XYZ file of C-alpha atoms in Angstrom:
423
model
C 14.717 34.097 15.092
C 18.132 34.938 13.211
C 16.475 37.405 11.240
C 15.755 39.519 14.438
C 18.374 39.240 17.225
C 22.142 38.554 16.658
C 22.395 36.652 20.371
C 24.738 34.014 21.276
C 21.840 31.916 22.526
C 20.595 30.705 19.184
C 24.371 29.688 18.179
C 24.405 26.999 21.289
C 20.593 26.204 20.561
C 21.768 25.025 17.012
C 24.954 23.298 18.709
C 22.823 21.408 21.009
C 20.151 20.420 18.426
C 22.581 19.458 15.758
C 24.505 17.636 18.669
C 21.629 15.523 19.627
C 20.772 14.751 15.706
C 23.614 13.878 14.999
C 23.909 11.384 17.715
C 20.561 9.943 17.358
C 21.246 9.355 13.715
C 24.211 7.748 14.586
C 22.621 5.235 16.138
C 19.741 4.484 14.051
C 22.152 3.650 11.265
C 24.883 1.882 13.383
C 22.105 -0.428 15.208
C 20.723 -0.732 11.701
C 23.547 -1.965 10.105
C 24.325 -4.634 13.081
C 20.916 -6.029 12.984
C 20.133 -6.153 9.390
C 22.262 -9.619 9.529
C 20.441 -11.285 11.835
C 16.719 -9.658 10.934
C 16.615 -9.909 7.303
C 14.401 -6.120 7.186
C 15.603 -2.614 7.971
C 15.401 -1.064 10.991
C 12.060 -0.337 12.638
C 10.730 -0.174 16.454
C 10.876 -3.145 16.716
C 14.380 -2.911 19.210
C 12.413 -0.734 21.445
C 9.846 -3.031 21.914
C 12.706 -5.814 22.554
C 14.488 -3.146 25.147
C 12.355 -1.899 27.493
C 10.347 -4.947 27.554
C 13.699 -7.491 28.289
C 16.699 -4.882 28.205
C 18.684 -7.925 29.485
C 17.866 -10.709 27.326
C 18.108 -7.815 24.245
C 21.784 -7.616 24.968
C 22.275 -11.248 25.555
C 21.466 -12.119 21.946
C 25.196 -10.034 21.331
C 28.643 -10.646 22.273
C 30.008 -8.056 24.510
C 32.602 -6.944 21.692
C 29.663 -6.635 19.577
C 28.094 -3.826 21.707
C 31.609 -2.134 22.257
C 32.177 -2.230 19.055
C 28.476 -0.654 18.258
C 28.950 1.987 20.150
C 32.191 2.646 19.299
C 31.062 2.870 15.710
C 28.211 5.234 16.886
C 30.492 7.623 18.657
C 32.717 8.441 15.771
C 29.725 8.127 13.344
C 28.381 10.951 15.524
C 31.537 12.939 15.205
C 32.030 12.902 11.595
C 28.087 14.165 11.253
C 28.522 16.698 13.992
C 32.097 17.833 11.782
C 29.313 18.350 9.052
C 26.846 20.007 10.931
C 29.516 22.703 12.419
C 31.405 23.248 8.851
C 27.949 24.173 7.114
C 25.718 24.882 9.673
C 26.879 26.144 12.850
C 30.077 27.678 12.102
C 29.812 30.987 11.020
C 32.679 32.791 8.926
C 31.574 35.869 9.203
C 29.385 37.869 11.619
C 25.152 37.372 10.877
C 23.529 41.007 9.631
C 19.866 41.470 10.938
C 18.012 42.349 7.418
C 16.411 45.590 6.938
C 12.899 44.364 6.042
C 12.878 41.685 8.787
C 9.183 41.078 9.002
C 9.469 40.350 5.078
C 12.063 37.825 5.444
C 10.581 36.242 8.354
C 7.046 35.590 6.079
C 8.784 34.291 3.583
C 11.080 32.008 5.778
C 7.671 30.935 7.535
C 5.952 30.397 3.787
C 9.130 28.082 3.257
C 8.600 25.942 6.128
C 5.496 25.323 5.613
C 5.858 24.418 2.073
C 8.295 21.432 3.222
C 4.972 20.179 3.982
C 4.699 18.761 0.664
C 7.790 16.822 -0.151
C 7.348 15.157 3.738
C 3.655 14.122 2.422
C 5.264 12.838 -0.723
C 3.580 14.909 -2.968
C 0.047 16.360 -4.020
C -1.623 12.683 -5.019
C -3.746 10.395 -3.122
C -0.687 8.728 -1.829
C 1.231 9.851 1.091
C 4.993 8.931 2.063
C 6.324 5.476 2.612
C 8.252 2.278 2.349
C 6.982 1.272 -0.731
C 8.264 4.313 -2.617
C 11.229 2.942 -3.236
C 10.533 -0.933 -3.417
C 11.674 -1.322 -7.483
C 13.076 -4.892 -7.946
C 12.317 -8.662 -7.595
C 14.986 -8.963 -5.497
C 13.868 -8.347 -1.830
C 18.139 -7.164 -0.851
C 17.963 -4.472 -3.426
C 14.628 -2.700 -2.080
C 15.982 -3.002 1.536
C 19.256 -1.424 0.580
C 17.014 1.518 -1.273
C 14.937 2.316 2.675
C 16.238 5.131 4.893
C 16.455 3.619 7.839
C 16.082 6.566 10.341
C 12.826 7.030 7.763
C 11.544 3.495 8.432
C 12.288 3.558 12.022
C 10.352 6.839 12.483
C 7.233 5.340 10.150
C 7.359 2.176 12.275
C 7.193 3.961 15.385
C 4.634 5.964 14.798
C 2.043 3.381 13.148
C 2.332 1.231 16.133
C -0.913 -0.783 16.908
C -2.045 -3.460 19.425
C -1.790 -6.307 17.558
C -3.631 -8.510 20.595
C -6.619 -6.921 20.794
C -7.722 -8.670 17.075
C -9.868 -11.965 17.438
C -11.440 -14.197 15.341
C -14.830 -14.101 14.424
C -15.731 -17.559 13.532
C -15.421 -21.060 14.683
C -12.099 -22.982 12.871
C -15.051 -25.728 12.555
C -17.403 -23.790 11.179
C -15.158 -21.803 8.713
C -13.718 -25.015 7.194
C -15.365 -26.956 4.515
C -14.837 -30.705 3.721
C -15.142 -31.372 0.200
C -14.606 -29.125 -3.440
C -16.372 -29.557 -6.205
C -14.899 -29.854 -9.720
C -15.672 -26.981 -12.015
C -12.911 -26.732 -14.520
C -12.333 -28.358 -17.621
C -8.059 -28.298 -17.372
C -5.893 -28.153 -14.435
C -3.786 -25.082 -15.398
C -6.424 -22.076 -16.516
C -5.163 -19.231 -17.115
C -6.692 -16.651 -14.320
C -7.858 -13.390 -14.371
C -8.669 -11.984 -11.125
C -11.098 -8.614 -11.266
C -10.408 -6.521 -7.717
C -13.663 -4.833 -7.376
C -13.365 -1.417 -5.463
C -15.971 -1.348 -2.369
C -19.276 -3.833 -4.278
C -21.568 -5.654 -2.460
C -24.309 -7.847 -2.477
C -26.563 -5.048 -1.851
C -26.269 -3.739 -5.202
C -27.081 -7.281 -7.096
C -30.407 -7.993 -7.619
C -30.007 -11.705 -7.920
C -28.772 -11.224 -3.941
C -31.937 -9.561 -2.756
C -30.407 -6.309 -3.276
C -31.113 -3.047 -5.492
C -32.371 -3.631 -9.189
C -30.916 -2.324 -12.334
C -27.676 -1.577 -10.784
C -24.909 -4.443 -11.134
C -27.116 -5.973 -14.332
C -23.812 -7.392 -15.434
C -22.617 -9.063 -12.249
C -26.312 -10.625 -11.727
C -25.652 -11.980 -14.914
C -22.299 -13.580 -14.236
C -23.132 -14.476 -11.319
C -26.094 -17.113 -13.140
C -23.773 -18.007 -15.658
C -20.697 -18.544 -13.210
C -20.402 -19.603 -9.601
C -21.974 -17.363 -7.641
C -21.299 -17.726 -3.530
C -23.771 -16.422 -2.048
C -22.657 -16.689 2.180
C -19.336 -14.566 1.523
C -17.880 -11.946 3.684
C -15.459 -8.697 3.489
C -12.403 -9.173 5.889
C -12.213 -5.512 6.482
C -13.497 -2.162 5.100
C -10.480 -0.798 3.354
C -8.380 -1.433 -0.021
C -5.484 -2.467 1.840
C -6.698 -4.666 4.496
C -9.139 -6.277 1.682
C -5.821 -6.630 -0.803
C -4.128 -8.996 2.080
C -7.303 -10.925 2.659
C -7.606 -11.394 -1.356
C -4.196 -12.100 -2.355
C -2.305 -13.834 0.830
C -5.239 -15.026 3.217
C -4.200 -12.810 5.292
C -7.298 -11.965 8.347
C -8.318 -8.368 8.526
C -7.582 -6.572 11.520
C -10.144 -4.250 13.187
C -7.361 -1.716 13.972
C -4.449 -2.043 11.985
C -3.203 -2.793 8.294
C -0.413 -5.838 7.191
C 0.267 -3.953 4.445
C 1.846 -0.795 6.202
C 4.783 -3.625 7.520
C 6.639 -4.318 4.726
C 8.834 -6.274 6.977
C 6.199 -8.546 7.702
C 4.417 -8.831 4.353
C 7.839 -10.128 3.476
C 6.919 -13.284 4.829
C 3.396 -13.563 3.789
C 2.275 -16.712 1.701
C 0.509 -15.961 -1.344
C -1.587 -17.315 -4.228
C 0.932 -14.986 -7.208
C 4.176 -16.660 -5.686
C 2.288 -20.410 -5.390
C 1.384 -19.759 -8.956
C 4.799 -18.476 -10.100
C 6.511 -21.314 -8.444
C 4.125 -23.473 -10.777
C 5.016 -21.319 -13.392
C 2.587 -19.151 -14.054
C 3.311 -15.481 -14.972
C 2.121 -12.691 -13.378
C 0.341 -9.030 -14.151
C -0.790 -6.413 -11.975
C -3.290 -3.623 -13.494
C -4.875 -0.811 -11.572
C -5.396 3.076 -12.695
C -4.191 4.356 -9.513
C -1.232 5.102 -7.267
C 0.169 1.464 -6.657
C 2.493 3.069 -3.735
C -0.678 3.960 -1.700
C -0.556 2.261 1.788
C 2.669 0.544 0.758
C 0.980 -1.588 -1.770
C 3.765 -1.899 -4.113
C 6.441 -3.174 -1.553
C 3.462 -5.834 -1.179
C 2.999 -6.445 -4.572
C 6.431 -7.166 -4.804
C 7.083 -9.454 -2.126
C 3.911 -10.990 -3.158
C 6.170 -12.037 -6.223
C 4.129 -9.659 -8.840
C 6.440 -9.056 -12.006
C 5.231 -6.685 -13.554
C 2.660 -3.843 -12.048
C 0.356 -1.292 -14.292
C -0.679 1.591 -12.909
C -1.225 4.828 -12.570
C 1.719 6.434 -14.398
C 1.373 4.169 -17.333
C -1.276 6.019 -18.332
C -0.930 9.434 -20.308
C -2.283 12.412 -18.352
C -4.949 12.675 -20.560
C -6.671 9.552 -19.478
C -6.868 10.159 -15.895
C -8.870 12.579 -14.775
C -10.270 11.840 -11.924
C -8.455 11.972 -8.179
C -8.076 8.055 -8.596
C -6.415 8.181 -11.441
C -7.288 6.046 -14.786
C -10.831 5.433 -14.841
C -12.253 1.915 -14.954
C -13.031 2.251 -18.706
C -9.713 3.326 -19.749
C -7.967 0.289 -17.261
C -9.710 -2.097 -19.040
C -9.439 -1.188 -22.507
C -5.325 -0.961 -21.684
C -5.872 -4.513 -19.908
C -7.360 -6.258 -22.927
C -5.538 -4.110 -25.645
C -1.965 -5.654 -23.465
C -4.014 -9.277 -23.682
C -4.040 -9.091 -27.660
C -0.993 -7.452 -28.545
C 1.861 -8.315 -26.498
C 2.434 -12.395 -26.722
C 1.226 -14.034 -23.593
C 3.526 -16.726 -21.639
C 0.486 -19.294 -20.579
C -0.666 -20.205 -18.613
C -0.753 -16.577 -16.853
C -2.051 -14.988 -13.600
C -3.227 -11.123 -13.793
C -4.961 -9.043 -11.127
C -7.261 -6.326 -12.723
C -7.883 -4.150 -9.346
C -10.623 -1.019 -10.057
C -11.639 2.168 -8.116
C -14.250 3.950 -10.114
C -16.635 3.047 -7.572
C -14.744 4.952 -5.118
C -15.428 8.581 -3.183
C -16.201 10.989 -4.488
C -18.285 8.798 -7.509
C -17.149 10.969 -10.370
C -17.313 9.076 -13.587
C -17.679 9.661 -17.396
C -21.025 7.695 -17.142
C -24.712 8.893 -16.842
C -27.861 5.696 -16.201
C -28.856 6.226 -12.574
C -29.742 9.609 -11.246
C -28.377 8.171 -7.619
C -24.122 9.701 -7.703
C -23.205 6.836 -5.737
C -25.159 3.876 -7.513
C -24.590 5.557 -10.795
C -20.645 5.196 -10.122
C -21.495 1.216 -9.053
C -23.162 1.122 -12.655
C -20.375 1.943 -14.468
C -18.131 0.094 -13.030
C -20.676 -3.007 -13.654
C -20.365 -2.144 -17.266
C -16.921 -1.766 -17.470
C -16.441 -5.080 -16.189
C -19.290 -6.460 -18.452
C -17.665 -4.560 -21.012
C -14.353 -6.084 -20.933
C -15.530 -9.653 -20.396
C -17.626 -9.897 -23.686
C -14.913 -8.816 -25.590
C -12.727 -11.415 -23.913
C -15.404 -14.278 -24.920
C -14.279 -13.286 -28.148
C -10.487 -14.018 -27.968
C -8.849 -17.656 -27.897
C -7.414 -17.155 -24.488
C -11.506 -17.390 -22.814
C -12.033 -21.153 -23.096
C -8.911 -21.628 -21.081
C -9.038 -18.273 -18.897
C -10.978 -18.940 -15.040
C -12.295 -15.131 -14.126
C -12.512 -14.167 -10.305
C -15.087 -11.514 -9.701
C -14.514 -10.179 -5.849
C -14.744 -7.063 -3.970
C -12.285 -5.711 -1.584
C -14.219 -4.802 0.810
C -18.282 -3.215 0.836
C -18.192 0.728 0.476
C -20.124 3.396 0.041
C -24.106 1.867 -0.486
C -26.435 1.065 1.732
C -25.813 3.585 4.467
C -26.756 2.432 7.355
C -27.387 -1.387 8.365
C -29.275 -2.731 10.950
C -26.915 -5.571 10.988
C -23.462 -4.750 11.168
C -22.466 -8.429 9.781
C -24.581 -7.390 6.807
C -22.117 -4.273 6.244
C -19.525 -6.516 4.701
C -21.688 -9.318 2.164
C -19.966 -9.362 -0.785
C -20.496 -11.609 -3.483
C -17.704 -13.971 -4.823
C -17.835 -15.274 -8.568
């Protein structure tokens, strides 16, 4: 509006919004820094929640000093950002000149603002902004220190879910079983588990499903241990990923993994193994900051995470980064060369077999089925050439799928949209 009228009005309009930013970031960061003691996570909207629920039990978890203090913090806090916002913003030190091509500069002004589109997403990959961006360490202090907190608070409130409408779908009887059978040979394998993106029993032949698809997964699944009654918790990477690694139930509306706060305080089988000393590996081709899955990774206790950017730019094509082929021939290439601390724990998660099915493999004439293929034989690929190593007759390989995608489209049964097959 600048560019076109010279009017006193858009002087106090910028007064009044810097004003009120400056005052509401005064108190995100204030109330964040008094709660951070006593929460253990940054700040979310979560205090909301707390204040308009029980306003006066809120404040009676504080001493009255406390809250005068708080808001005496916030006040001058406020000041010193409004200071900021007059000196460079507001204040102007000499008189505004309307341009002479106005309608140019507006365009390009408007071209501008739009383009801030793309450092707010977080970029032009598959990933979009959030906590996990800047989760880097094993120590859970240092990525809380590295959050925004008025960026956390605004994520938080605005991914807000009912977490009471979720239920459970069996009986506690009925889900629990009462004896395990032996089927190891030592008591401290090392374990490789293989993540696989959206499979299910529909594609295994051996399960009553399609032929000549998953040949290699029929075939483990005679050799192995093949369970045969197993179910998806959810239909997405995420939700699937906290089922997997922490036992975490999926939730029909909501994901775990978009609370960093509260995957904090997950359980999980990489910390039970670390504390037992195993050491652990995370590969995948992709973005591992999708849907906050590093912070998760991290809190899960994960050392040391492979992904997408490890790769050269040459080897990932596709929107999903790496390809399956290319992960696992980085995988065991890592397995032979570097010197292994046993007994170890490494997650190999794919995503070949992912939307939109483009892969640098040609069997089936079917896109989708075809993609399923080749990450079969990737898979089958990588474990033959592990027979061949030292590390196999002491290595226990997990075969499981996140969650079912893609194939068959529909089912008559929707409990038959998430069989997946567990080796």
């Amino acid at each position: 509006a600048s560019a076109w009228t010279k009017s006193s009005i858009l002087r106090r309009i910028r007064q009044g919004y810097f004003g009120i930013i400056a005052f509401v970031m005064s108190c995100i960061f204030i109330i964040d820094l008094g709660l951070y003691g006593f929460w253990g996570f940054r700040l979310d909207a979560t205090p909301i929640f707390y204040f308009f629920s029980s306003p006066k039990d809120a404040m009676a978890s504080v001493s009255f000093w406390f809250i005068l203090l708080g808001i005496l913090a916030m006040l001058i806090y406020a000041a010193i950002l409004y200071g900021i916002f007059y000196a460079v913003l507001i204040r102007e030190k000499a008189p505004l000149k309307i341009p002479y091509q106005r309608q140019y500069v507006s365009l390009v002004l408007l071209l501008l603002t739009a383009a801030l589109f793309i450092p707010i997403r977080g970029g032009f990959s598959v990933s979009t902004m959030n906590l996990s961006k800047v989760y880097y360490s094993q120590n859970q202090r240092m990525n809380h220190a590295a959050i925004n907190p008025a960026f956390s608070f605004m994520y938080s409130a605005t991914h807000q879910n009912n977490f009471d409408k979720q239920y459970r779908f069996m009986d506690p009887k009925v889900a629990v079983t009462d004896s395990i059978p032996q089927i190891l040979n030592t008591q401290r394998p090392n374990i490789i588990f293989i993540i696989l993106e959206s499979f299910s029993t529909h594609l295994m032949e051996t399960m009553g499903g399609q032929p000549n698809v998953a040949v290699n997964m029929d075939k483990f699944g005679k050799e192995g241990v093949l369970f045969t009654n197993f179910y998806a918790n959810s239909f997405r990477t995420d939700r699937g990923l906290a089922s997997i690694i922490s036992g975490y139930p999926g939730q029909p509306s909501t994901s775990i993994m978009k609370y960093p706060e509260k995957t904090d305080g997950l359980p999980s089988i990489p910390r039970s193994l670390k504390n037992a000393g195993y050491s652990l590996e995370y590969y995948y081709g992709g973005d591992a900051d999708f849907t906050n899955m590093r912070s998760y990774l991290v809190s899960s206790g994960i050392e040391k995470i492979i992904s997408e950017t490890d790769f050269p730019l040459s080897e990932r094509p596709g929107k999903w980064g790496a390809p399956d082929h290319t992960l696992f021939q980085r995988f065991l290439k890592d397995l032979k060369e570097e010197k292994q601390q046993e007994p170890f724990f490494k997650i190999v998660q794919t995503s070949s077999s992912h939307e939109p099915f483009e892969v640098p493999f040609y069997r089936l004439d079917d896109k989708v089925l075809n993609a399923f293929a080749y990450a079969d034989s990737c898979v089958g690929d990588f474990v033959r050439q592990y027979k061949e190593t030292p590390m196999w007759k002491n290595t226990l390989i997990v075969l499981v799928p996140d969650h079912l995608g893609a194939y068959p489209r529909p089912v008559e049964n929707p409990l038959e949209g998430h069989t997946i097959p567990l080796i």
